[in-house]
Coordinates of C-alpha atoms in Angstrom, one line a residue:
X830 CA 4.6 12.7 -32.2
X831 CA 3.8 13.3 -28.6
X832 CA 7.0 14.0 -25.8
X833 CA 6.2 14.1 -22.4
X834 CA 8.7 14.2 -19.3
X835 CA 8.7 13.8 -15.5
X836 CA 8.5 16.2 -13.1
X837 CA 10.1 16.0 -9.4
X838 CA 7.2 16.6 -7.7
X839 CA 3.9 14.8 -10.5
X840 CA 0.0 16.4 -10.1
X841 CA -2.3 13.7 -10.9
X842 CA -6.1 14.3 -10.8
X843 CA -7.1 15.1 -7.5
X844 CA -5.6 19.6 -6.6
X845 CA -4.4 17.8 -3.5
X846 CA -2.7 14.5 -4.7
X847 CA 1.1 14.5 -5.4
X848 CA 4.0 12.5 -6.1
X849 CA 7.0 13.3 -4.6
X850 CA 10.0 11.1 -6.2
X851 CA 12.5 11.6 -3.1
X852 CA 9.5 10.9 -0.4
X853 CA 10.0 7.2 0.0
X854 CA 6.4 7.3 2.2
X855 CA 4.5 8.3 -0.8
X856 CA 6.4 5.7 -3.7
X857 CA 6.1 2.8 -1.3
X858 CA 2.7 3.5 -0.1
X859 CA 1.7 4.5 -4.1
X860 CA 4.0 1.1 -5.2
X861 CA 1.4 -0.9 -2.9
X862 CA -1.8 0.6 -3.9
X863 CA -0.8 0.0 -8.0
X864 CA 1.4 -2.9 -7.8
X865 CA -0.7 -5.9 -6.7
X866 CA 0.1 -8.8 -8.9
X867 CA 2.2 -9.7 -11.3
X868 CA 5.5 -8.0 -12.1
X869 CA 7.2 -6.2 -9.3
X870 CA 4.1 -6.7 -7.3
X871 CA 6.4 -8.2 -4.2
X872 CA 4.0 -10.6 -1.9
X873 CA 1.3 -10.3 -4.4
X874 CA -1.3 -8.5 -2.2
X875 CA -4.4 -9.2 -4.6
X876 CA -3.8 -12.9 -4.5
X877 CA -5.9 -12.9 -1.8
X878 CA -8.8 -11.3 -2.9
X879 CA -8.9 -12.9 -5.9
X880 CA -11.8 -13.8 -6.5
X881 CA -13.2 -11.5 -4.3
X882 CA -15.2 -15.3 -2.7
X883 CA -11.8 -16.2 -1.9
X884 CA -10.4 -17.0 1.6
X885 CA -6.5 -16.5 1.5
X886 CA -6.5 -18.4 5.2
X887 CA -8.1 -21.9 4.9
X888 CA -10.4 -24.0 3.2
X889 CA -13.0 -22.4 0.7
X890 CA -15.6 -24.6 2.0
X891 CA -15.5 -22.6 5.2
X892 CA -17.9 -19.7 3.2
X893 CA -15.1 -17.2 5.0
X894 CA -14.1 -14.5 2.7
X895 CA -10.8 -12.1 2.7
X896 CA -12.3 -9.2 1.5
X897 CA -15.2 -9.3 4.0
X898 CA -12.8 -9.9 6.3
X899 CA -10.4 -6.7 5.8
X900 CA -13.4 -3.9 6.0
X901 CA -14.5 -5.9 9.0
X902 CA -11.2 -5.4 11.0
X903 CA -11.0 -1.4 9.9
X904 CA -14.0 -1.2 11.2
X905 CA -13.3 -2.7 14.5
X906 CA -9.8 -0.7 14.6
X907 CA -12.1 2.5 14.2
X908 CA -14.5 2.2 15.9
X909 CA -13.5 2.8 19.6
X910 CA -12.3 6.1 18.7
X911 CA -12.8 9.4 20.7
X912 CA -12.2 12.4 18.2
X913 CA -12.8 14.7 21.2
X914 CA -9.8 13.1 23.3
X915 CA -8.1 12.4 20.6
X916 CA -7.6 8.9 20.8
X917 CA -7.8 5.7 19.2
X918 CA -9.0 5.1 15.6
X919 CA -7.1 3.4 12.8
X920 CA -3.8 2.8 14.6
X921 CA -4.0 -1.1 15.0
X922 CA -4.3 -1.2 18.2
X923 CA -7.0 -4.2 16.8
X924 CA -4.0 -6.5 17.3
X925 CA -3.6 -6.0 21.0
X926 CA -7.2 -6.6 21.3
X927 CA -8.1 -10.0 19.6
X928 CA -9.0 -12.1 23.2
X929 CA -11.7 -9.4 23.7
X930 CA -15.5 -11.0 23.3
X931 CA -16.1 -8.0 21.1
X932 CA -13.5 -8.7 18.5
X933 CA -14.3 -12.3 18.2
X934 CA -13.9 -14.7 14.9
X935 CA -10.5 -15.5 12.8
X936 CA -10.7 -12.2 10.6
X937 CA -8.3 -9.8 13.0
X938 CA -5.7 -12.8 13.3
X939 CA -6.0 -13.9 9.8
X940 CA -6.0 -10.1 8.3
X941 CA -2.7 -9.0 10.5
X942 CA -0.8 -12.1 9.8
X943 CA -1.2 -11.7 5.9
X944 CA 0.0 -8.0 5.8
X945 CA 2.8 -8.7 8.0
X946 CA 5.1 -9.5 5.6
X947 CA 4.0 -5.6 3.7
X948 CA 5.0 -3.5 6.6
X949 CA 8.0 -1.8 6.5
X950 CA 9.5 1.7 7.9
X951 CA 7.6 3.6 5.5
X952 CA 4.2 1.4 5.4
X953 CA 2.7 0.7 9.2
X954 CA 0.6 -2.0 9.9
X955 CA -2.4 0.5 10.1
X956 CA -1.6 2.1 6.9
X957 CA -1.8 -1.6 5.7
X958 CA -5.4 -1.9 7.8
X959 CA -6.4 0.9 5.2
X960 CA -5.1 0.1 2.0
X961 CA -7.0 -3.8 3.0
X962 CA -10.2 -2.0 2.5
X963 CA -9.6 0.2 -0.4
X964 CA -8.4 -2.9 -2.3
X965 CA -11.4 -4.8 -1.3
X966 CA -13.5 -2.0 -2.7
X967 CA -11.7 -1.4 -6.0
X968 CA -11.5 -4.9 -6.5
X969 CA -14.7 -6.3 -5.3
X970 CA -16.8 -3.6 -7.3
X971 CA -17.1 -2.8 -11.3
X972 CA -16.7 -0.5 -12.6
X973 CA -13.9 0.0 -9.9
X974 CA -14.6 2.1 -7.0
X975 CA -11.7 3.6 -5.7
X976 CA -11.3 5.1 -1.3
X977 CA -8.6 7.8 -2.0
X978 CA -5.2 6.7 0.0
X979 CA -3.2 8.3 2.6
X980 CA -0.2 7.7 4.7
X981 CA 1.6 8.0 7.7
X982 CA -0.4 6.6 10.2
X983 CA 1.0 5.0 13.6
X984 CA 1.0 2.2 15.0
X985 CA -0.2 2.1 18.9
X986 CA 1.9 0.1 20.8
X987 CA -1.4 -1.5 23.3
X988 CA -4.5 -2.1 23.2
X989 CA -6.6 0.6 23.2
X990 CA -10.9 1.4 24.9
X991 CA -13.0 -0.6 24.2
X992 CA -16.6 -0.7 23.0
X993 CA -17.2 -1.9 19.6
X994 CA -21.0 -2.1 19.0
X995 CA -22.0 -5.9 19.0
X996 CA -25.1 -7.5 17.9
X997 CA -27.1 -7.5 21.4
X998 CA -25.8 -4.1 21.5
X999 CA -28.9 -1.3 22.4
X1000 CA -29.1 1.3 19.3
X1001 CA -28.8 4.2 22.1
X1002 CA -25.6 2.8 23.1
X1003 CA -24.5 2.1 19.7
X1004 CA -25.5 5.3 18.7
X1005 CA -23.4 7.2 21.1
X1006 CA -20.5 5.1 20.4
X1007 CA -20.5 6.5 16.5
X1008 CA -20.9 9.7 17.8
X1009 CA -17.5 9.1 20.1
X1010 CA -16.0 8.1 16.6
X1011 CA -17.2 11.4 15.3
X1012 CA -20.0 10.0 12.8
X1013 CA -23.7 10.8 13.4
X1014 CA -26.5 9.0 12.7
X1015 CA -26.8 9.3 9.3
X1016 CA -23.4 8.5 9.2
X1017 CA -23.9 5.3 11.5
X1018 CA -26.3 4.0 9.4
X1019 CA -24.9 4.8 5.6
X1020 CA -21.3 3.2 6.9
X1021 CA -22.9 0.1 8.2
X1022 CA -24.5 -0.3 5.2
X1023 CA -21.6 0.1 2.7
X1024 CA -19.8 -2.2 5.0
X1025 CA -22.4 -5.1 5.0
X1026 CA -22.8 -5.1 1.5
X1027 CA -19.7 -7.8 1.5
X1028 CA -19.1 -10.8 3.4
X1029 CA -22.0 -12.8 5.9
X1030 CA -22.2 -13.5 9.5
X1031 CA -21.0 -17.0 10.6
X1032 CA -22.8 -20.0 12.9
X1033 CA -18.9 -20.5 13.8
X1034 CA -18.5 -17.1 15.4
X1035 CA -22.1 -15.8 16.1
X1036 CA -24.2 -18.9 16.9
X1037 CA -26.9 -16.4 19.1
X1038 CA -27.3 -15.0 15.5
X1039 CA -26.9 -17.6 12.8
X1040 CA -28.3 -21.0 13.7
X1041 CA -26.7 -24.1 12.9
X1042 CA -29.3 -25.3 10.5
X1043 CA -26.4 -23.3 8.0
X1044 CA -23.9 -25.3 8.6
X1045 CA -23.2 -28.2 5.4
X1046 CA -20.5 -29.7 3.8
X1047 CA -19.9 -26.3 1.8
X1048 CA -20.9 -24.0 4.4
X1049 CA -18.6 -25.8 7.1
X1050 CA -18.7 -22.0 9.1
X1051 CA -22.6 -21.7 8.2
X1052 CA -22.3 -18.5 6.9
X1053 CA -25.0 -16.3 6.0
X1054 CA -25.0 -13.5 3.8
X1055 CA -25.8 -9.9 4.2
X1056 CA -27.1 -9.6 0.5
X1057 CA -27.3 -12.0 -2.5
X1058 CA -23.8 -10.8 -3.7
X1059 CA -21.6 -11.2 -0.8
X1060 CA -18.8 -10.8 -3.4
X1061 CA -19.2 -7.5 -5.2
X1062 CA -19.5 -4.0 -3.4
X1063 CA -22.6 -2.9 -4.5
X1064 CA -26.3 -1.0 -3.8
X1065 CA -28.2 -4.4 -3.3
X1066 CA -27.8 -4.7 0.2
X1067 CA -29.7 -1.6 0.7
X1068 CA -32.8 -2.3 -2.1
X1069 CA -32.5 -5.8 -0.6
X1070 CA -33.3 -4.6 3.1
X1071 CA -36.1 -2.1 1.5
X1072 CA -37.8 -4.2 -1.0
X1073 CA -38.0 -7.5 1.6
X1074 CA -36.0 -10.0 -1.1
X1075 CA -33.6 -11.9 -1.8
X1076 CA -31.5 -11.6 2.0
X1077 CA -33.3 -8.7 2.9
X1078 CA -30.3 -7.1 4.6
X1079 CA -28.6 -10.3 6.1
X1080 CA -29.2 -11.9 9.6
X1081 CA -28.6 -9.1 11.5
X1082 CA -31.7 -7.6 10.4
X1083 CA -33.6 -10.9 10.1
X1084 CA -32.4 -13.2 12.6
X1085 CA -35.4 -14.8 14.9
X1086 CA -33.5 -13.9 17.7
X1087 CA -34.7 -10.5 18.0
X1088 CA -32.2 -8.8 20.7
X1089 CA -29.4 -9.2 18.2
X1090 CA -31.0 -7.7 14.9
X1091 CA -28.6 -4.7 15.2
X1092 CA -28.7 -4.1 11.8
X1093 CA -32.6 -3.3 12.1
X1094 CA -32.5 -1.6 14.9
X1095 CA -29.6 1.0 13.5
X1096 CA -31.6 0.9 9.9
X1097 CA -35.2 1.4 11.6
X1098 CA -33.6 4.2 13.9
X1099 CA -34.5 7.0 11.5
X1100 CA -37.5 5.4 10.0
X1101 CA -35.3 4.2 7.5
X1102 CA -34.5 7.4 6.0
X1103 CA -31.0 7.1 5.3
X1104 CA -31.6 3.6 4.1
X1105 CA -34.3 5.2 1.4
X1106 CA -31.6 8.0 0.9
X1107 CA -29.0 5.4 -0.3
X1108 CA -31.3 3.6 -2.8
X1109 CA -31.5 6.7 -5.0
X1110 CA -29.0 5.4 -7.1
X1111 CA -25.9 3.4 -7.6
X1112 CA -24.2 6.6 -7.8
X1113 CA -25.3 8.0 -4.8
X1114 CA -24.6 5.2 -2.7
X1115 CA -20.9 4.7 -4.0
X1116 CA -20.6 8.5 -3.4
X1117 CA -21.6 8.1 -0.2
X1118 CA -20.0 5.1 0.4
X1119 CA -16.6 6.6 -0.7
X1120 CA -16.8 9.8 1.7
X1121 CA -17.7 7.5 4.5
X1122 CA -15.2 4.8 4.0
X1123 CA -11.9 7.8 3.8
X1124 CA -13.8 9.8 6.8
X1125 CA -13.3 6.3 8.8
X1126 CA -9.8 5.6 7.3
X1127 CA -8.3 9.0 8.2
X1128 CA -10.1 8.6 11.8
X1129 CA -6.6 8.6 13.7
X1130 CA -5.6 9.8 16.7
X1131 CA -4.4 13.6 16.8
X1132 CA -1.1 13.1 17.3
X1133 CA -0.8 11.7 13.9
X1134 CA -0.5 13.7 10.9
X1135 CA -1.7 11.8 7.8
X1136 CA -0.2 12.4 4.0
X1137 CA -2.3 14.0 1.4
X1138 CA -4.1 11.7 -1.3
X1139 CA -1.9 9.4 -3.0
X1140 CA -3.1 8.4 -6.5
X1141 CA -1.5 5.9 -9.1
X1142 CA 1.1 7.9 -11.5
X1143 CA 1.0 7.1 -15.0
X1144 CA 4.8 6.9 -15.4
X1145 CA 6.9 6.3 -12.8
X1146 CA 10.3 5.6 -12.2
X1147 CA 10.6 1.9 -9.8
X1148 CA 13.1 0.4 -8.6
X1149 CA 16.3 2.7 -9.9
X1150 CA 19.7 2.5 -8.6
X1151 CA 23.1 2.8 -9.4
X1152 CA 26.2 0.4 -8.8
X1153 CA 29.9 0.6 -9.0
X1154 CA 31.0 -2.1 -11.0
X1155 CA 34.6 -3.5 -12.6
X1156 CA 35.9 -5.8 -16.0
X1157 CA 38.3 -5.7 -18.2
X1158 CA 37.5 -2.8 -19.8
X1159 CA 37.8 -0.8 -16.5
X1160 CA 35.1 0.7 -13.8
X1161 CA 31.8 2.2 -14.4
X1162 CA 29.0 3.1 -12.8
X1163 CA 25.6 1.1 -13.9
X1164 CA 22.5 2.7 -14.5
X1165 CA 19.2 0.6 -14.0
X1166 CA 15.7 0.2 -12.9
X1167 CA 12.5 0.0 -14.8
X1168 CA 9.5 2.7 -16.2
X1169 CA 6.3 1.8 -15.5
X1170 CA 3.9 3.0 -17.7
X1171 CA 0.1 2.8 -16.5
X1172 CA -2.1 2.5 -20.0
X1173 CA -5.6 1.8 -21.2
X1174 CA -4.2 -0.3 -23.8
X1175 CA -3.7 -4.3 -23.6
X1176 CA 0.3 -3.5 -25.3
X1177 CA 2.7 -0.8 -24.7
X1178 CA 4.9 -2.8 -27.4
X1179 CA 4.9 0.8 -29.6
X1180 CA 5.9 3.1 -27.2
X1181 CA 9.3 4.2 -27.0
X1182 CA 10.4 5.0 -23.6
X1183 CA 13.5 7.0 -23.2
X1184 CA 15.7 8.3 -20.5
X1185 CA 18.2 10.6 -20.9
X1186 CA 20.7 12.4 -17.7
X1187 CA 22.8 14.9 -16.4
X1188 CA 26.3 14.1 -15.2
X1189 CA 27.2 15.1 -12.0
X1190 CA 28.2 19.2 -12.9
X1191 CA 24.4 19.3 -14.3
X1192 CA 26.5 19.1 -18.1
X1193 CA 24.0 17.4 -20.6
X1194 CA 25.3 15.3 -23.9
X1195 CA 24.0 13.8 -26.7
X1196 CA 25.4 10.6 -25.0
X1197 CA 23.6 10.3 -22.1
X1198 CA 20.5 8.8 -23.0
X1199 CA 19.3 5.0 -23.4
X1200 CA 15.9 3.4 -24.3
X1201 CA 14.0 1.3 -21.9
X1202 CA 12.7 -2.3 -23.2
X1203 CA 9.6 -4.0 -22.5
X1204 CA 9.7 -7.7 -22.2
X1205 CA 5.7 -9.1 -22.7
X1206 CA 6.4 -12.5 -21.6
X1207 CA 7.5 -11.0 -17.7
X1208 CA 7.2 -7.2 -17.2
X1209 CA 3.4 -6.7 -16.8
X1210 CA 1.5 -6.3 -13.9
X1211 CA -1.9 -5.7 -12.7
X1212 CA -4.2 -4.0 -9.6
X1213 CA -7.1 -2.7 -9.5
X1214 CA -6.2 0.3 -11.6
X1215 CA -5.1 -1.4 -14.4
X1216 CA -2.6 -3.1 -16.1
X1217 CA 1.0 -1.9 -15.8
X1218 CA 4.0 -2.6 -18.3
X1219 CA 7.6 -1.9 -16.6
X1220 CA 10.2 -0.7 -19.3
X1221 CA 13.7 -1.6 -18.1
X1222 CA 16.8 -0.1 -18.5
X1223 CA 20.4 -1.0 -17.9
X1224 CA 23.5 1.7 -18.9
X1225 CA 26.3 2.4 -17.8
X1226 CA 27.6 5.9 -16.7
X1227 CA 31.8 7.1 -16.6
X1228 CA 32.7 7.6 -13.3
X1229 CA 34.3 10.6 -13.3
X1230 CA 31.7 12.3 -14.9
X1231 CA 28.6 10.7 -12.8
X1232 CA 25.0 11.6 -12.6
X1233 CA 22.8 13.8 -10.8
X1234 CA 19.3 13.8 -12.7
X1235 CA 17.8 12.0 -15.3
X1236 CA 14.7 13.0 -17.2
X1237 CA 12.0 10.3 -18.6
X1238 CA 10.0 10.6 -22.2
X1239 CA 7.5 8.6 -23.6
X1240 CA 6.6 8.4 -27.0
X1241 CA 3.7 6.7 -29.0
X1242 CA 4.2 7.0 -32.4
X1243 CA 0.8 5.2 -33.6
X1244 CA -1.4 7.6 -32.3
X1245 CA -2.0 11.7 -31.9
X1246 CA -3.8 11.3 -28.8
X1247 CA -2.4 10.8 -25.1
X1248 CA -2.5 7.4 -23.7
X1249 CA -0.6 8.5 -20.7
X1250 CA -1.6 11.4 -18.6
X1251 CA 1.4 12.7 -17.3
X1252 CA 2.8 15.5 -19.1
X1253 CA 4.7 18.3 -16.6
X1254 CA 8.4 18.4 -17.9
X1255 CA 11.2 18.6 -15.4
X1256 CA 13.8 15.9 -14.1
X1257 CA 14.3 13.2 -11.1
X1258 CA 17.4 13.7 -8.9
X1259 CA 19.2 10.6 -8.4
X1260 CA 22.8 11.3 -5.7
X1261 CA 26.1 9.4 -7.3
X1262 CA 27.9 10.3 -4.2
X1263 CA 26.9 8.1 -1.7
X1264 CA 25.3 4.6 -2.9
X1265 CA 24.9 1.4 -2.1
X1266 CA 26.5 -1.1 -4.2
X1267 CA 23.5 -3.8 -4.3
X1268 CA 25.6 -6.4 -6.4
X1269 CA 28.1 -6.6 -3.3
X1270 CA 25.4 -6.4 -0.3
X1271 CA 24.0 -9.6 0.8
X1272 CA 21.4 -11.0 3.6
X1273 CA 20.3 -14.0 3.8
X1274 CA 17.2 -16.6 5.6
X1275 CA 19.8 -16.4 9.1
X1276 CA 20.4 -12.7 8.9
X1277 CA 23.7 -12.7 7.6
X1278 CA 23.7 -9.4 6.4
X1279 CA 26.6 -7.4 4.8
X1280 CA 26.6 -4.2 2.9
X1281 CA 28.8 -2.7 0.5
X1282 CA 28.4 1.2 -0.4
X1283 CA 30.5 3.6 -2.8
X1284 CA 31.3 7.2 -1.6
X1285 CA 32.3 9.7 -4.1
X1286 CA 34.8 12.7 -3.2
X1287 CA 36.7 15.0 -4.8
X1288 CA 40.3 16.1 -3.9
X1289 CA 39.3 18.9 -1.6
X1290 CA 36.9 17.0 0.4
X1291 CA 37.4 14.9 3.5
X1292 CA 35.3 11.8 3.9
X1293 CA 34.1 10.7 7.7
X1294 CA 31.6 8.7 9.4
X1295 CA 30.5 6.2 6.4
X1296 CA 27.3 3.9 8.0
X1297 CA 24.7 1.9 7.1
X1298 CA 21.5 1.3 9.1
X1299 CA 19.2 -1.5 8.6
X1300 CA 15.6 -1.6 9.5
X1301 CA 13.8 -4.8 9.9
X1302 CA 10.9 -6.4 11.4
X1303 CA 10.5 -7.7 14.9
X1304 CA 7.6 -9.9 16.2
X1305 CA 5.6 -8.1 19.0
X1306 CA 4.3 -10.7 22.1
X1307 CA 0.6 -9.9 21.8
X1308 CA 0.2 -8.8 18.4
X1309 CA 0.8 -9.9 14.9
X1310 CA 1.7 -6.5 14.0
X1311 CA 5.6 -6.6 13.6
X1312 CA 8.0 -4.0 15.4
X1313 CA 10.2 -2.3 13.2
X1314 CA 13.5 -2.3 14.9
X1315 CA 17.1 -0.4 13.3
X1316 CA 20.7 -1.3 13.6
X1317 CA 23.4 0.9 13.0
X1318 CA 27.0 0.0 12.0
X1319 CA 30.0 2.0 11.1
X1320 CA 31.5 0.6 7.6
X1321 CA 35.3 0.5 7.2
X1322 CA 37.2 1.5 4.2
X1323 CA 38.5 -1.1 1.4
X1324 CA 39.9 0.5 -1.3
X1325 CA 40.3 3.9 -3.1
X1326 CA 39.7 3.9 -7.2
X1327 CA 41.2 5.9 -10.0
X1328 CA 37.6 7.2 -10.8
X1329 CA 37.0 9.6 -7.0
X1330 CA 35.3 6.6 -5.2
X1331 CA 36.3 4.5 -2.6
X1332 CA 34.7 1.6 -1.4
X1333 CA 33.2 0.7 2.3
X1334 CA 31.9 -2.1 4.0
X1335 CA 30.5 -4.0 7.1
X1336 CA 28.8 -7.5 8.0
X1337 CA 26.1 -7.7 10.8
X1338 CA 23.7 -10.7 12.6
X1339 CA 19.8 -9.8 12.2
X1340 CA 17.6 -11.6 13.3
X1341 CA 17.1 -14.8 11.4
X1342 CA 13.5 -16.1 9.8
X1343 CA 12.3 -12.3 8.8
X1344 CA 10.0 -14.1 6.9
X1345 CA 10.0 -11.3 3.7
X1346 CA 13.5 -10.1 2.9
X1347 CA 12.0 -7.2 0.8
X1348 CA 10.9 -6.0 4.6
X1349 CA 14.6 -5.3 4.9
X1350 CA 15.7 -1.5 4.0
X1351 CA 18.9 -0.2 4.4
X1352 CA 20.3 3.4 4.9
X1353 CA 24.0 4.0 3.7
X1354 CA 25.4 8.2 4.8
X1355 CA 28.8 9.7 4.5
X1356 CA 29.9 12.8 5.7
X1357 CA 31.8 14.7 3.1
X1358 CA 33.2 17.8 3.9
X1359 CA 30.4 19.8 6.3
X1360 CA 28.0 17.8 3.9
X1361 CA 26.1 14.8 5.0
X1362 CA 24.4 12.4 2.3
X1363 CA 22.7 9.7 2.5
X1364 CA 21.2 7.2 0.2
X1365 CA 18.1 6.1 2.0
X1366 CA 15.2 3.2 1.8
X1367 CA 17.2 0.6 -0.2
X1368 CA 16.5 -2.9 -0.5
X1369 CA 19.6 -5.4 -0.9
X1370 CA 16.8 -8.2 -2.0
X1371 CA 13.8 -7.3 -4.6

């Protein structure tokens, strides 16, 4: 039989790629980049992609689509960038900037608005800008192409330069404007190229470029494609252009008005040597494709210091918590949350998932472990990694003896080989404390909002300065990008228990018509002694 545990801190593939349980950045950010539909997947992020000919914002017949739509407003975020100065890049400042001529068409409005609801304290609206275009890559490609992932950036509070290149753009100007962004010709060229290969340009938006002979009853924004599989992220785009079929690189290269074939004129720069460069292979050009795409993704400006790679973990811990409750046969603590487990196979039926604990001395017993369950009618997910199957659990824990880590196993007893790469051993710490009691904390579509924590002393310590401190979106006059705003609130004392904790609350007014309660976090600290903890990033509604 194979064992494997957890460790605090998980490797996975990539020397530079890590998974840090206590670093709420890196779970959300990793929790968004897995957990795209289905189970625990929140707003279902992939909905709108899917099918990748999909438009999330109207009617179908429009020939708009989503995916198109998010590479198309990174690129425009990008794009006025001056690595020299240190400004601009992916920071959404797009969102300040949608009145400008050069960012015209539906696709900034329509991309902001539907990852609105995704941005929290941990995720900006920018980090949202780039995970929009590594989902339309892994999902719009097969086998899946995966843009590594990282975090942290900011968002800018104003528009930024401008100077996106436009079609009756010159290819000197153009030219220099990549080179402000820090990409070279080569560059220039490649990351246009990997960029058309989805989506089309529009009669609707770009009438100098796309006449309205495409407009009909299923084309009702006459769009016209860049290559004969505006859908999938692939090398046709490029053999299309060379070869002279099919689209033969889209209108911008083939449009009969002749001062807006920017396309051509970027392409035709080198004497098409990049182009014939990309067409080596499928494998070159999705290696190429890749490096670009991150390069333009971590473009940010230098004030902001982005995370390291984040990449899906096979087993991971989601959604764990612990809450002080009371019956008739006393108080206890309860113990729950889910395992996901990441697996090749269509059933995780057979493997046994365990998770066993420390109390809060770090003593170990033969008692403190319970087995997960997987339900197969509800508690699988999906994203463009693969499917996911979330094992819950649900124990409860003495009070006076607590917890303080808890270790995770997984065991397949059909098989001798691993079918879950995960395998350093150590333990996640979880604090008993200080907690939020989630059954007692409400909010609600007005922003009635009250919170309910349990604090944990012993005799000799003193406890002071019990608070909570919600974070929640704000609309932003200008943008669709929300504000995150905080409220702080000291929380008054209830009651005392037999088991060490006493209980603390406090009610508060947000604002009403947050239009995704899972937007609302919630902070709970409490000095005790010359120690202050603090139970952080917790939702009141999943």
């Amino acid at each position: 039989m194979i064992w494997r545990s957890l460790i605090l801190a998980l490797i996975v593939g990539h020397a530079h790629t890590r998974y840090v349980w206590s670093d709420h950045l890196y779970d959300e950010l990793e929790h968004l980049l897995v957990d795209q539909q289905g189970f625990n997947s929140g707003a279902n992020m992939k909905r709108a992609i899917e099918p990748c000919t999909n438009y999330v914002n109207g009617p179908q017949t429009l020939g708009r689509t989503t995916a198109a739509q998010w590479l198309r407003v990174a690129f425009h975020d990008f794009s006025t960038a001056d690595v020299a100065a240190g400004t601009g890049g992916l920071d959404a400042s797009i969102g300040w900037e949608t009145e400008r001529e050069e960012n015209d068409g539906s696709a900034f409005n329509d991309t902001l608005s539907f990852f609105a609801p995704f941005v929290n304290r941990h995720v900006s609206m920018a980090d949202m800008i780039a995970l929009g275009v590594i989902t339309s890559i892994g999902s719009c490609s097969s086998p899946s192409i995966h843009v590594p992932l990282r975090g942290g950036r900011i968002d800018a509070t104003e528009g930024g330069a401008f100077g996106v290149p436009a079609p009756e753009t010159d290819i000197q100007t153009t030219l220099d404007q990549f080179e402000q962004a820090g990409f070279n010709q080569q560059d220039s060229i490649a990351l246009t190229a990997c960029g058309h290969t989805l989506g089309s340009v529009h009669h609707a938006g770009f009438p100098q470029v796309v006449g309205p002979e495409a407009v009909t009853p299923n084309n009702t924004g006459g769009g016209e494609h860049f290559d004969s599989t505006l859908d999938v992220f692939d090398i046709l785009v490029v053999n299309e252009y060379l070869e002279g079929t099919g689209k033969r690189g889209g209108p911008l290269v083939t449009t009969d008005n002749v001062t807006v074939r920017s396309d051509l004129r970027l392409y035709e720069s080198d004497n098409n040597a990049t182009m014939r460069g990309l067409s080596d292979s499928t494998e070159h050009f999705v290696s190429r494709c890749i490096s670009l795409m991150a390069r333009m993704l971590d473009t940010v400006p230098s004030s902001t210091v982005l995370s390291d790679v984040i990449s899906p973990v096979d087993v991971k811990p989601v959604n764990v918590s612990l809450d002080l409750m009371e019956d008739e046969s006393g108080q206890h603590i309860l113990f729950s949350g889910s395992i996901r487990v990441m697996s090749r196979r269509t059933s995780v039926i057979d493997l046994v998932v365990r998770i066993s604990w420390l109390d809060r001395t770090g003593r170990s017993s033969s008692v403190f472990v319970t087995e997960a369950k997987y339900d197969a009618a509800v508690q699988k997910g999906s994203g463009m990694f693969g499917d996911t199957f979330f094992h819950a659990f649900n124990t409860t824990i003495d009070p006076s003896l607590g917890i303080s880590f808890f270790n995770v196993t997984v065991n397949d007893p059909t098989t001798n080989q691993s079918d879950v790469s995960a395998d350093i051993v150590s333990g996640y710490p979880i604090e008993d404390r200080v907690f939020l009691m989630k059954s007692r904390s409400t909010v609600d579509d007005e922003g009635n909002a009250g919170v309910t924590a349990a604090v944990f002393s012993s005799s000799s310590q003193t406890i002071r300065n019990v608070s909570a401190t919600f974070s929640f979106p704000t609309p932003q006059i200008g943008t669709m990008s929300p504000n995150i705003s905080t409220l702080s609130l000291q929380l008054t004392s209830l009651k005392s228990t037999d088991s060490g904790y006493a209980v603390f609350n406090a009610s508060t007014q947000l604002p009403s018509g947050i239009p995704n309660a899972y937007q609302i976090t919630v902070d709970v600290a409490a000095s005790l002694g010359d120690e202050e903890i603090t139970d952080t990033f917790r939702r009141i509604k999943s």
